[in-house]
Short mmCIF file of C-alpha atoms in Angstrom, two decimals:
data_model
loop_
_atom_site.label_atom_id
_atom_site.label_comp_id
_atom_site.label_asym_id
_atom_site.label_seq_id
_atom_site.Cartn_x
_atom_site.Cartn_y
_atom_site.Cartn_z
CA LEU J 1 -30.15 18.32 12.28
CA PRO J 2 -31.61 14.77 12.80
CA ASP J 3 -28.91 11.98 12.90
CA GLY J 4 -26.15 14.52 13.46
CA GLU J 5 -25.90 15.90 9.79
CA SER J 6 -23.87 19.08 9.24
CA PRO J 7 -25.92 21.93 7.70
CA ALA J 8 -24.69 23.37 4.37
CA VAL J 9 -27.29 26.44 4.03
CA ALA J 10 -30.60 27.32 6.01
CA ASP J 11 -33.55 30.04 5.69
CA PHE J 12 -36.72 30.91 7.29
CA GLU J 13 -39.87 31.23 5.68
CA PRO J 14 -40.61 34.98 5.20
CA ASP J 15 -43.57 35.22 7.67
CA GLY J 16 -43.61 31.91 9.78
CA PRO J 17 -41.79 29.56 12.09
CA ARG J 18 -41.04 27.02 9.32
CA PHE J 19 -37.29 26.78 8.05
CA VAL J 20 -35.64 24.69 5.63
CA VAL J 21 -32.12 23.35 5.77
CA VAL J 22 -30.09 21.56 3.28
CA ALA J 23 -27.19 19.16 4.81
CA GLU J 24 -23.79 18.96 3.17
CA ASP J 25 -24.91 15.54 2.02
CA GLY J 26 -27.87 17.15 -0.19
CA GLY J 27 -30.69 15.86 2.47
CA ILE J 28 -33.50 18.67 2.61
CA HIS J 29 -34.97 19.09 6.13
CA LEU J 30 -38.13 21.04 6.93
CA GLY J 31 -38.55 22.02 10.59
CA ASP J 32 -40.94 24.31 12.68
CA ALA J 33 -39.32 26.72 15.18
CA ASP J 34 -42.52 27.17 17.13
CA LEU J 35 -42.73 23.32 17.70
CA GLY J 36 -39.00 22.95 18.05
CA ALA J 37 -39.37 19.59 15.95
CA TRP J 38 -38.61 18.51 12.71
CA ASN J 39 -42.11 17.79 10.77
CA ARG J 40 -40.79 16.56 7.70
CA ILE J 41 -37.24 15.31 6.18
CA TRP J 42 -36.30 14.41 2.82
CA SER J 43 -33.07 12.70 1.98
CA GLY J 44 -31.36 13.29 -1.13
CA ASP J 45 -31.82 9.66 -2.02
CA GLU J 46 -35.77 9.74 -1.66
CA VAL J 47 -36.43 12.64 -3.73
CA VAL J 48 -34.52 14.11 -6.73
CA GLY J 49 -31.38 15.55 -4.80
CA VAL J 50 -29.93 18.88 -5.21
CA GLY J 51 -26.97 16.83 -6.98
CA ASP J 52 -24.02 18.64 -5.19
CA ARG J 53 -23.04 20.86 -2.21
CA ALA J 54 -25.54 23.69 -1.79
CA THR J 55 -24.05 27.18 -1.69
CA ALA J 56 -27.33 29.54 -1.11
CA ILE J 57 -30.82 29.03 -0.10
CA ARG J 58 -33.80 31.56 -0.14
CA TRP J 59 -37.44 30.88 1.16
CA ILE J 60 -39.29 33.05 -1.22
CA GLU J 61 -43.03 32.84 -0.48
CA ASP J 62 -45.39 30.18 1.09
CA ASP J 63 -44.20 27.30 -1.08
CA VAL J 64 -41.34 28.46 -2.97
CA VAL J 65 -37.65 27.85 -1.87
CA PHE J 66 -34.98 28.27 -4.16
CA VAL J 67 -31.55 26.29 -3.44
CA GLY J 68 -28.36 27.14 -5.44
CA CYS J 69 -25.39 24.78 -5.88
CA ARG J 70 -21.71 24.74 -6.60
CA SER J 71 -22.26 22.99 -10.07
CA SER J 72 -25.83 21.53 -10.29
CA GLY J 73 -27.40 24.86 -10.73
CA LEU J 74 -30.63 26.16 -9.18
CA TRP J 75 -33.41 24.04 -7.70
CA LEU J 76 -36.96 24.89 -7.15
CA LEU J 77 -38.47 23.07 -3.97
CA ASP J 78 -42.01 23.16 -2.76
CA PRO J 79 -41.80 22.49 1.15
CA SER J 80 -45.59 21.41 1.11
CA THR J 81 -45.21 18.66 -1.41
CA ALA J 82 -41.66 17.92 -1.24
CA SER J 83 -41.23 18.47 -4.89
CA ILE J 84 -38.18 19.73 -6.13
CA ARG J 85 -36.87 20.40 -9.59
CA ASN J 86 -33.85 22.00 -11.26
CA VAL J 87 -34.79 25.21 -13.07
CA VAL J 88 -31.37 26.47 -14.11
CA PRO J 89 -29.19 23.25 -14.68
CA SER J 90 -25.20 23.08 -14.72
CA GLU J 91 -24.50 26.57 -13.10
CA SER J 92 -22.70 27.61 -10.16
CA ILE J 93 -24.86 29.75 -7.82
CA ALA J 94 -23.17 32.39 -5.59
CA GLU J 95 -26.21 34.05 -3.85
CA ILE J 96 -30.17 34.16 -3.82
CA VAL J 97 -31.99 37.14 -2.43
CA ARG J 98 -35.72 38.03 -2.54
CA HIS J 99 -36.76 40.38 -5.25
CA PRO J 100 -38.93 43.20 -3.66
CA ASP J 101 -41.82 42.59 -6.37
CA HIS J 102 -41.86 38.81 -6.52
CA GLY J 103 -39.54 36.03 -7.28
CA ALA J 104 -35.66 36.26 -6.65
CA ILE J 105 -32.30 37.54 -7.82
CA VAL J 106 -29.75 34.93 -8.37
CA GLY J 107 -26.31 35.82 -8.50
CA PHE J 108 -23.95 33.34 -10.60
CA ARG J 109 -20.14 32.84 -9.83
CA ASP J 110 -19.32 34.19 -13.28
CA GLY J 111 -20.81 37.53 -12.76
CA ARG J 112 -24.27 37.23 -14.11
CA LEU J 113 -27.43 38.19 -12.33
CA SER J 114 -30.97 36.85 -13.12
CA HIS J 115 -34.37 37.94 -11.90
CA LEU J 116 -36.42 34.53 -11.57
CA GLY J 117 -40.23 34.39 -11.20
CA SER J 118 -41.41 32.32 -8.32
CA ASP J 119 -42.16 29.49 -10.95
CA GLY J 120 -38.28 29.27 -11.71
CA SER J 121 -38.77 31.19 -15.17
CA VAL J 122 -35.98 33.69 -15.97
CA LEU J 123 -37.47 37.00 -16.41
CA ARG J 124 -34.19 39.03 -16.68
CA THR J 125 -30.73 38.56 -16.89
CA THR J 126 -27.50 40.75 -17.15
CA GLN J 127 -23.62 40.32 -16.70
CA LEU J 128 -21.58 42.57 -14.33
CA PRO J 129 -19.70 45.01 -16.14
CA PRO J 130 -16.06 45.08 -14.96
CA PRO J 131 -15.35 48.20 -12.89
CA GLU J 132 -13.24 50.90 -14.80
CA SER J 133 -9.44 50.14 -14.84
CA GLU J 134 -9.86 46.94 -13.38
CA LYS J 135 -8.35 43.44 -15.20
CA PHE J 136 -9.95 40.94 -13.22
CA ALA J 137 -12.66 38.68 -14.33
CA ILE J 138 -15.96 39.49 -12.50
CA SER J 139 -17.66 37.02 -10.47
CA ILE J 140 -19.95 37.27 -7.09
CA GLN J 141 -18.56 35.94 -4.09
CA ARG J 142 -21.66 35.31 -1.94
CA ARG J 143 -22.09 38.82 -0.99
CA MET J 144 -25.44 40.38 -2.07
CA ALA J 145 -28.31 42.55 -0.28
CA VAL J 146 -31.70 44.09 -1.27
CA SER J 147 -32.51 47.46 0.09
CA LEU J 148 -36.36 47.66 0.03
CA ALA J 149 -36.32 51.55 0.77
CA THR J 150 -34.06 52.47 -2.12
CA ARG J 151 -34.84 49.33 -4.66
CA GLU J 152 -30.98 48.67 -4.79
CA LEU J 153 -29.16 45.46 -4.93
CA ALA J 154 -25.77 45.87 -3.32
CA ILE J 155 -23.12 43.38 -4.44
CA ILE J 156 -20.13 43.04 -2.24
CA SER J 157 -16.55 42.09 -3.56
CA GLY J 158 -16.44 41.10 -7.08
CA VAL J 159 -13.16 39.23 -7.07
CA ARG J 160 -9.81 40.23 -5.82
CA HIS J 161 -10.52 44.14 -6.58
CA GLY J 162 -12.63 44.52 -3.41
CA LYS J 163 -15.11 46.84 -5.08
CA THR J 164 -18.76 47.05 -4.30
CA ALA J 165 -21.63 47.31 -7.15
CA ARG J 166 -24.82 48.82 -6.89
CA MET J 167 -27.80 47.84 -9.15
CA ASP J 168 -31.01 49.70 -9.44
CA ILE J 169 -33.60 46.81 -9.41
CA ASP J 170 -36.15 48.69 -11.80
CA SER J 171 -33.39 50.00 -14.53
CA TRP J 172 -30.74 47.13 -13.76
CA GLU J 173 -28.13 50.06 -14.20
CA ILE J 174 -25.05 48.95 -12.29
CA THR J 175 -22.41 51.20 -10.87
CA TRP J 176 -19.23 50.31 -9.24
CA SER J 177 -17.88 52.34 -6.11
#
């Protein structure tokens, strides 16, 4: 990163050479891999910053980037205009994955999952049920992946129980294995 900053999270745009990096200090940097250059830099001081340490990032479509933070929630960034707004305030975000139809699936540290539209609107939310015979509180620990072929979301390692969950993206039915 410019000026020797340390990156916290990064992601490439879905079908292009641009990438976005959020530094540990909350500064947002846009780069171009084809040009090998940073073509725009936003400092957390110049734009409404992400508030605290970024924990997840996902470039959803052309001008839609979601940035999740440890305590300031979920931010929606438009890399073309450098505008950023908080769409889910005061939450702890664990992971963000692209929804195969549109928007993103956001995993919260308290075990909730939400499908958000590209405009940041919450379309659907559910709470992970605890696995049978487990007495631990459920949380998501930064491990989610989407299968386009089966339209399933894998959630790996809830908390200390080491279980994995599988969610059908269409019905939102969750099963533990």
